[in-house]
Amino acid sequence: NDLTRISDVGTVNVARFDVESYANVHHLVSHITGKLSVEYTSNDALDAIFPGGSITGCPRTMVSAAIDQIEATNRSFWTGSVGWFDPFTNDCSWNILIRTLEAHKRGRSWSGVVGAGGGITIRSLPEMEVAEAVWKSQAIRKACGWLEPEFNLTNSGALDVTKLPIENQFNFSHCGGIKTVTDPEKDRGIANSVLIIDNLDSFTLNIANVVAGLGYEVCIVNGRDKISEHYAIAANLTKLLNNKSPSHIILGPGPGVPEDSKLTMAIAKLALTGELNIPLLGICLGHQAIGITDGYDLIQDPNGAIHGTPVACQSDGSGLFRGDNMNRLYVRYNSLVIAGKGSGQFSTNSVDEHGSIMGLRHKSQPIHSVQFHPESIGSKNGIEIIKAFLTLKSDA
């Protein structure tokens, strides 16, 4: 997602996916590559990826705000970055300061603080995370003389690398463009493009990259700013879409609940009244917006939150799930699901192993939604879902 901001469309890919095993820790190592667009510099690249997603989590905009609120203090250098930059070649290399000694000289004395930590995931156990931080800090603490040389909580051993299979490689040849639109009414590029509503998610540009990689022009509009609230008014939205005529609309994923994005809800309502006449796809939060607009309930998933986990989905082969898309593994990032029954306009065409709704299709209009992320590298055949949607026509 972050590299897509500054890379040529279709060039972002996974080059390496390994587990590196050290004496004290296992590291999951991914190398993500992209070709820097000519209009950007290495400074722009650093700005796009900082702070590192493995430090903040995602969606980064929201979790960074939560970190600031919870910690209420500056981290100084810790979890920042140290690196080098060559102004003549535009080359640079940066690290992330995690297992770090920060030393300060006061008068003739030195004092130091050791920073160590680990990524917290949906399945993390607090006690184990604290223990991991203690393990990671040992080498620096020993070097400073703060631990006895023989003190050791872990085993020692040589580096071992285990290569993991890269599940999906995106090979795009004829790509469209990606454009972020500040004010849709003033932009001429929306006509005949795929309009994506960005709900402050860290996957929006991944979706855009797939759509553009398939040869379509993409325009991204913020779904949660003041301008979007103006277009969330039904009359303004109808006028905008009639004047600009995008070929398709995607209601993107995002944190919170669908009502947090007035524009997302307004588009869902317009579609269900039959006034949109533009193919519509809801992904994750966008799926939930379509569901609750039709009368489904939005509930906490009774089987617990899922974050970045491939889930087996069973479909009836209708809508976007025809052919090879019927029964596949798709990656989920959600704690909420729609449940119950709607007004009868939709059919459920995909469920997970627990029977939770993973996909909806409208019975007569080109309106579809999925709870999972088809653009994810872990979603088997996920791009085929997006392809199937993009083949739908506005007069369908």
Coordinates of C-alpha atoms in Angstrom, one line a residue:
N1 CA 0.0 0.0 0.0
D2 CA 2.7 2.5 1.0
L3 CA 5.0 1.7 -1.9
T4 CA 2.1 2.1 -4.3
R5 CA 2.0 5.8 -3.4
I6 CA 5.3 6.4 -5.1
S7 CA 5.8 3.5 -7.5
D8 CA 4.8 2.9 -11.1
V9 CA 1.5 1.0 -11.3
G10 CA 2.0 -2.7 -11.5
T11 CA 5.6 -2.8 -10.3
V12 CA 5.0 -3.4 -6.6
N13 CA 5.6 -7.1 -5.7
V14 CA 7.0 -9.5 -3.1
A15 CA 10.6 -10.4 -3.9
R16 CA 11.4 -12.4 -0.7
F17 CA 9.4 -14.1 2.0
D18 CA 11.6 -15.9 4.6
V19 CA 11.8 -16.8 8.3
E20 CA 15.2 -15.9 9.7
S21 CA 15.9 -17.8 12.9
Y22 CA 18.4 -16.2 15.3
A23 CA 19.6 -17.3 18.8
N24 CA 17.0 -15.2 20.5
V25 CA 14.2 -14.5 18.0
H26 CA 12.5 -15.6 14.8
H27 CA 12.0 -12.8 12.1
L28 CA 9.5 -13.0 9.3
V29 CA 11.3 -11.2 6.6
S30 CA 9.5 -9.8 3.5
H31 CA 11.1 -7.8 0.7
I32 CA 8.6 -5.7 -1.1
T33 CA 9.9 -4.0 -4.2
G34 CA 8.6 -1.2 -6.5
K35 CA 9.9 1.0 -9.3
L36 CA 10.0 4.6 -8.1
S37 CA 7.9 6.9 -10.4
V38 CA 9.9 9.6 -12.2
E39 CA 8.0 12.4 -10.4
Y40 CA 9.2 11.2 -7.0
T41 CA 12.5 11.2 -5.1
S42 CA 13.9 9.0 -2.4
N43 CA 12.7 11.6 0.1
D44 CA 9.2 11.0 -1.1
A45 CA 9.7 7.3 -0.7
L46 CA 10.8 7.7 2.9
D47 CA 7.8 9.9 3.6
A48 CA 5.4 7.3 2.1
I49 CA 6.6 4.4 4.2
F50 CA 7.4 6.2 7.5
P51 CA 6.7 5.2 10.2
G52 CA 7.0 1.5 9.2
G53 CA 3.8 -0.4 9.1
S54 CA 5.3 -3.1 11.2
I55 CA 5.8 -0.5 14.0
T56 CA 2.3 1.1 13.9
G57 CA 0.1 -1.7 12.6
C58 CA -2.7 -0.8 10.2
P59 CA -4.7 1.1 9.2
R60 CA -1.8 3.4 9.9
T61 CA -3.7 6.7 10.1
M62 CA -6.0 5.5 12.8
V63 CA -3.6 3.4 14.8
S64 CA -0.9 6.1 14.9
A65 CA -3.5 8.5 16.4
A66 CA -4.4 5.8 18.9
I67 CA -0.7 5.3 19.8
D68 CA -0.3 9.0 20.4
Q69 CA -3.4 9.1 22.6
I70 CA -2.5 6.0 24.7
E71 CA 1.3 6.7 25.1
A72 CA 0.9 10.5 25.4
T73 CA 4.7 11.0 25.1
N74 CA 7.3 11.1 22.4
R75 CA 9.3 7.9 21.7
S76 CA 12.4 9.9 20.8
F77 CA 14.6 7.8 18.5
W78 CA 13.0 4.5 19.4
T79 CA 11.0 3.0 16.5
G80 CA 12.2 5.8 14.3
S81 CA 14.9 5.3 11.7
V82 CA 18.6 5.8 11.0
G83 CA 20.0 5.6 7.5
W84 CA 21.9 7.4 4.8
F85 CA 21.0 9.4 1.8
D86 CA 23.1 10.3 -1.3
P87 CA 21.9 13.6 -2.8
F88 CA 23.9 13.0 -6.0
T89 CA 22.4 9.5 -6.8
N90 CA 19.1 9.8 -4.9
D91 CA 20.0 6.4 -3.3
C92 CA 19.2 5.8 0.4
S93 CA 18.9 3.0 2.9
W94 CA 17.0 3.1 6.2
N95 CA 16.5 0.8 9.2
I96 CA 14.0 0.8 12.0
L97 CA 15.3 1.4 15.5
I98 CA 13.8 -1.4 17.6
R99 CA 16.5 -3.2 19.6
T100 CA 18.4 0.0 20.3
L101 CA 20.7 1.7 22.9
E102 CA 20.0 5.4 23.2
A103 CA 23.0 7.0 25.1
H104 CA 23.1 10.5 26.6
K105 CA 26.1 12.4 28.0
R106 CA 25.4 14.6 31.0
G107 CA 28.6 16.4 32.1
R108 CA 31.2 13.6 32.4
S109 CA 28.7 10.8 32.8
W110 CA 26.8 8.8 30.3
S111 CA 23.4 7.2 30.8
G112 CA 21.6 4.9 28.4
V113 CA 18.1 3.5 27.7
V114 CA 17.6 0.2 25.9
G115 CA 14.6 0.0 23.7
A116 CA 13.2 -3.4 22.7
G117 CA 9.8 -4.7 21.6
G118 CA 7.8 -6.8 19.2
G119 CA 4.9 -6.6 16.9
I120 CA 1.5 -7.1 18.5
T121 CA -1.0 -9.1 16.5
I122 CA -4.6 -10.2 17.0
R123 CA -3.3 -13.4 18.7
S124 CA -0.7 -11.8 20.9
L125 CA -0.4 -12.7 24.6
P126 CA 0.7 -9.7 26.7
E127 CA 3.0 -11.9 29.0
M128 CA 4.8 -13.4 26.0
E129 CA 5.2 -10.0 24.3
V130 CA 6.9 -8.7 27.5
A131 CA 9.1 -11.8 27.7
E132 CA 10.1 -11.4 24.1
A133 CA 11.2 -7.8 24.7
V134 CA 13.4 -9.0 27.6
W135 CA 15.0 -11.6 25.4
K136 CA 15.7 -9.1 22.6
S137 CA 17.3 -6.6 25.0
Q138 CA 19.9 -9.1 26.4
A139 CA 22.8 -8.5 23.9
I140 CA 22.8 -4.8 24.4
R141 CA 22.4 -5.0 28.1
K142 CA 25.4 -7.4 28.3
A143 CA 27.5 -5.2 26.1
C144 CA 26.8 -2.3 28.5
G145 CA 27.7 -4.4 31.5
W146 CA 24.2 -4.3 32.9
L147 CA 24.0 -8.1 32.9
E148 CA 26.4 -10.7 34.1
P149 CA 28.2 -12.3 31.1
E150 CA 26.8 -15.7 32.0
F151 CA 23.2 -14.4 32.2
N152 CA 21.2 -16.0 29.4
L153 CA 17.5 -16.7 29.2
T154 CA 17.7 -18.3 25.8
N155 CA 19.6 -20.7 23.7
S156 CA 22.4 -19.8 21.2
G157 CA 22.8 -20.9 17.7
A158 CA 23.7 -20.0 14.1
L159 CA 21.4 -18.1 11.8
D160 CA 19.0 -20.3 9.9
V161 CA 16.9 -19.2 7.0
T162 CA 13.6 -20.9 6.0
K163 CA 12.2 -19.9 2.6
L164 CA 8.5 -19.6 2.4
P165 CA 6.5 -19.8 -0.9
I166 CA 5.3 -16.5 -2.3
E167 CA 1.6 -17.1 -2.7
N168 CA 0.8 -14.6 -5.4
Q169 CA 2.9 -12.7 -7.9
F170 CA 1.2 -9.8 -9.7
N171 CA 2.2 -9.7 -13.4
F172 CA 0.6 -6.7 -14.9
S173 CA 1.5 -5.6 -18.4
H174 CA -1.0 -3.0 -19.6
C175 CA -1.7 -0.7 -16.7
G176 CA -4.0 2.3 -16.2
G177 CA -3.3 5.2 -13.8
I178 CA -4.1 6.0 -10.2
K179 CA -5.2 9.4 -9.2
T180 CA -6.2 10.9 -5.9
V181 CA -9.0 13.4 -6.2
T182 CA -9.4 16.2 -3.7
D183 CA -12.7 17.6 -4.9
P184 CA -14.6 15.3 -7.3
E185 CA -16.7 18.1 -8.8
K186 CA -13.7 20.0 -10.0
D187 CA -11.8 17.0 -11.5
R188 CA -12.2 15.9 -15.1
G189 CA -10.6 12.5 -14.7
I190 CA -13.5 10.7 -13.0
A191 CA -15.5 10.1 -16.2
N192 CA -15.2 6.4 -17.3
S193 CA -12.8 5.6 -14.4
V194 CA -13.2 3.3 -11.5
L195 CA -14.1 5.4 -8.5
I196 CA -12.7 4.1 -5.1
I197 CA -14.0 5.5 -1.9
D198 CA -11.0 5.5 0.6
N199 CA -12.1 4.9 4.2
L200 CA -8.6 5.6 5.7
D201 CA -7.5 2.0 5.2
S202 CA -4.0 0.7 4.6
F203 CA -5.3 -1.5 1.7
T204 CA -7.0 1.1 -0.4
L205 CA -4.0 1.6 -2.7
N206 CA -3.5 -2.2 -3.0
I207 CA -7.1 -2.4 -4.4
A208 CA -6.3 0.6 -6.7
N209 CA -3.1 -1.1 -7.8
V210 CA -4.9 -4.3 -8.9
V211 CA -7.6 -2.4 -10.7
A212 CA -5.1 -0.1 -12.5
G213 CA -2.9 -3.2 -13.2
L214 CA -5.8 -4.7 -15.0
G215 CA -5.8 -1.7 -17.4
Y216 CA -8.4 0.6 -15.8
E217 CA -8.1 4.2 -14.8
V218 CA -8.6 4.7 -11.1
C219 CA -9.7 7.8 -9.1
I220 CA -9.6 7.7 -5.3
V221 CA -11.8 9.9 -3.2
N222 CA -11.5 10.4 0.6
G223 CA -14.6 9.0 2.2
R224 CA -14.1 10.7 5.6
D225 CA -13.3 14.4 5.1
K226 CA -15.4 17.5 5.0
I227 CA -15.7 17.5 1.2
S228 CA -17.0 14.0 1.3
E229 CA -19.7 15.0 3.7
H230 CA -20.9 17.6 1.1
Y231 CA -21.3 14.8 -1.5
A232 CA -23.0 12.5 1.0
I233 CA -26.1 14.7 0.6
A234 CA -28.3 12.8 -1.8
A235 CA -29.0 15.6 -4.2
N236 CA -25.3 16.5 -4.4
L237 CA -24.2 12.9 -4.9
T238 CA -26.8 12.3 -7.6
K239 CA -25.6 15.4 -9.5
L240 CA -22.0 14.5 -9.1
L241 CA -22.4 10.9 -10.4
N242 CA -24.6 12.0 -13.3
N243 CA -22.1 14.7 -14.3
K244 CA -18.9 12.6 -13.9
S245 CA -20.2 9.1 -14.9
P246 CA -17.6 6.8 -13.4
S247 CA -17.7 3.3 -15.0
H248 CA -17.6 1.5 -11.6
I249 CA -17.6 2.3 -7.9
I250 CA -15.8 0.5 -5.1
L251 CA -16.7 1.2 -1.5
G252 CA -13.4 0.5 0.2
P253 CA -12.5 -1.1 3.5
G254 CA -11.6 0.9 6.7
P255 CA -11.7 1.0 10.5
G256 CA -14.8 1.5 12.6
V257 CA -18.3 1.1 11.4
P258 CA -19.9 2.0 8.0
E259 CA -21.7 5.0 9.5
D260 CA -18.2 6.6 10.1
S261 CA -18.2 7.3 6.3
K262 CA -21.3 9.3 5.3
L263 CA -20.3 9.1 1.7
T264 CA -20.0 5.3 1.7
M265 CA -23.5 5.1 3.3
A266 CA -25.0 7.6 0.9
I267 CA -23.7 5.6 -2.2
A268 CA -25.0 2.4 -0.7
K269 CA -28.5 4.0 -0.2
L270 CA -28.5 5.4 -3.7
A271 CA -27.7 2.0 -5.1
L272 CA -30.4 0.2 -3.2
T273 CA -33.1 2.6 -4.4
G274 CA -32.2 1.7 -8.0
E275 CA -31.0 5.2 -8.8
L276 CA -27.2 4.5 -9.2
N277 CA -27.1 2.5 -12.4
I278 CA -23.3 2.0 -11.9
P279 CA -21.8 -1.3 -11.0
L280 CA -21.0 -1.2 -7.2
L281 CA -18.7 -3.4 -5.2
G282 CA -18.3 -3.2 -1.4
I283 CA -15.2 -4.6 0.2
C284 CA -15.1 -5.3 4.0
L285 CA -16.5 -2.1 5.5
G286 CA -18.1 -1.3 2.1
H287 CA -19.7 -4.8 2.2
Q288 CA -21.1 -4.0 5.7
A289 CA -22.5 -0.6 4.5
I290 CA -24.4 -2.3 1.7
G291 CA -25.7 -5.0 4.1
I292 CA -27.0 -2.7 6.9
T293 CA -28.5 -0.4 4.3
D294 CA -30.6 -3.4 3.1
G295 CA -31.6 -4.2 6.7
Y296 CA -29.0 -6.7 7.8
D297 CA -27.7 -6.5 11.4
L298 CA -24.0 -5.6 12.1
I299 CA -22.7 -7.6 14.9
Q300 CA -19.4 -8.6 16.5
D301 CA -18.2 -11.8 14.9
P302 CA -19.2 -14.5 17.4
N303 CA -16.1 -16.5 16.4
G304 CA -13.7 -13.6 17.2
A305 CA -11.8 -11.0 15.2
I306 CA -9.7 -12.1 12.3
H307 CA -6.8 -10.1 11.0
G308 CA -4.7 -11.2 8.0
T309 CA -5.9 -14.8 8.1
P310 CA -6.9 -16.8 5.0
V311 CA -10.4 -18.2 5.5
A312 CA -12.1 -20.9 3.5
C313 CA -15.2 -19.5 1.8
Q314 CA -17.9 -21.6 0.2
S315 CA -20.0 -20.0 -2.5
D316 CA -23.0 -21.0 -4.7
G317 CA -21.2 -20.1 -7.9
S318 CA -23.3 -17.0 -8.6
G319 CA -22.4 -13.4 -9.1
L320 CA -18.7 -12.8 -8.8
F321 CA -18.0 -16.3 -7.7
R322 CA -18.5 -18.1 -11.0
G323 CA -16.1 -20.8 -12.2
D324 CA -12.8 -21.1 -10.3
N325 CA -13.9 -18.4 -7.8
M326 CA -16.4 -20.8 -6.1
N327 CA -14.5 -22.2 -3.2
R328 CA -11.3 -20.5 -2.3
L329 CA -9.2 -19.1 0.6
Y330 CA -9.7 -15.4 1.0
V331 CA -8.0 -13.1 3.6
R332 CA -10.1 -11.3 6.2
Y333 CA -9.4 -8.3 8.4
N334 CA -12.5 -7.7 10.4
S335 CA -14.2 -8.1 13.8
L336 CA -17.7 -7.2 12.6
V337 CA -19.9 -9.2 10.3
I338 CA -23.4 -8.7 8.9
A339 CA -26.0 -11.2 10.0
G340 CA -29.8 -11.9 9.9
K341 CA -31.9 -11.1 6.9
G342 CA -32.3 -8.0 4.7
S343 CA -35.2 -6.8 2.7
G344 CA -35.0 -9.6 0.2
Q345 CA -33.1 -7.6 -2.5
F346 CA -29.9 -9.6 -1.9
S347 CA -28.9 -13.3 -2.0
T348 CA -26.0 -14.6 0.2
N349 CA -23.6 -16.2 -2.3
S350 CA -20.6 -16.8 0.0
V351 CA -20.1 -18.0 3.6
D352 CA -17.2 -19.0 5.8
E353 CA -16.9 -22.3 7.6
H354 CA -19.1 -21.0 10.5
G355 CA -21.8 -19.8 8.1
S356 CA -21.0 -16.1 8.5
I357 CA -21.9 -14.0 5.4
M358 CA -18.9 -13.4 3.2
G359 CA -20.6 -12.3 0.0
L360 CA -23.8 -10.7 -1.2
R361 CA -25.2 -10.2 -4.7
H362 CA -28.2 -8.1 -5.7
K363 CA -30.9 -10.1 -7.4
S364 CA -31.5 -7.6 -10.3
Q365 CA -28.8 -4.8 -10.1
P366 CA -25.0 -4.9 -10.6
I367 CA -24.4 -4.6 -6.8
H368 CA -22.0 -7.0 -5.1
S369 CA -20.1 -7.1 -1.8
V370 CA -17.5 -9.3 -0.1
Q371 CA -16.4 -9.3 3.6
F372 CA -12.9 -10.5 2.7
H373 CA -10.1 -8.7 0.9
P374 CA -9.8 -10.0 -2.7
E375 CA -6.7 -7.8 -3.4
S376 CA -4.7 -9.5 -0.6
I377 CA -1.6 -11.5 -1.6
G378 CA -3.1 -14.3 0.5
S379 CA -6.4 -14.4 -1.2
K380 CA -6.3 -17.3 -3.7
N381 CA -7.8 -16.2 -7.0
G382 CA -8.8 -12.9 -5.4
I383 CA -8.0 -10.9 -8.5
E384 CA -10.5 -12.9 -10.4
I385 CA -13.2 -11.5 -8.1
I386 CA -12.2 -8.0 -9.1
K387 CA -11.9 -8.9 -12.7
A388 CA -15.5 -10.3 -12.7
F389 CA -16.7 -7.1 -11.1
L390 CA -15.0 -4.9 -13.7
T391 CA -16.6 -6.8 -16.6
L392 CA -20.1 -5.5 -15.4
K393 CA -21.5 -2.7 -17.4
S394 CA -23.3 0.4 -16.2
D395 CA -26.5 -0.5 -18.0
A396 CA -26.6 -4.1 -16.6

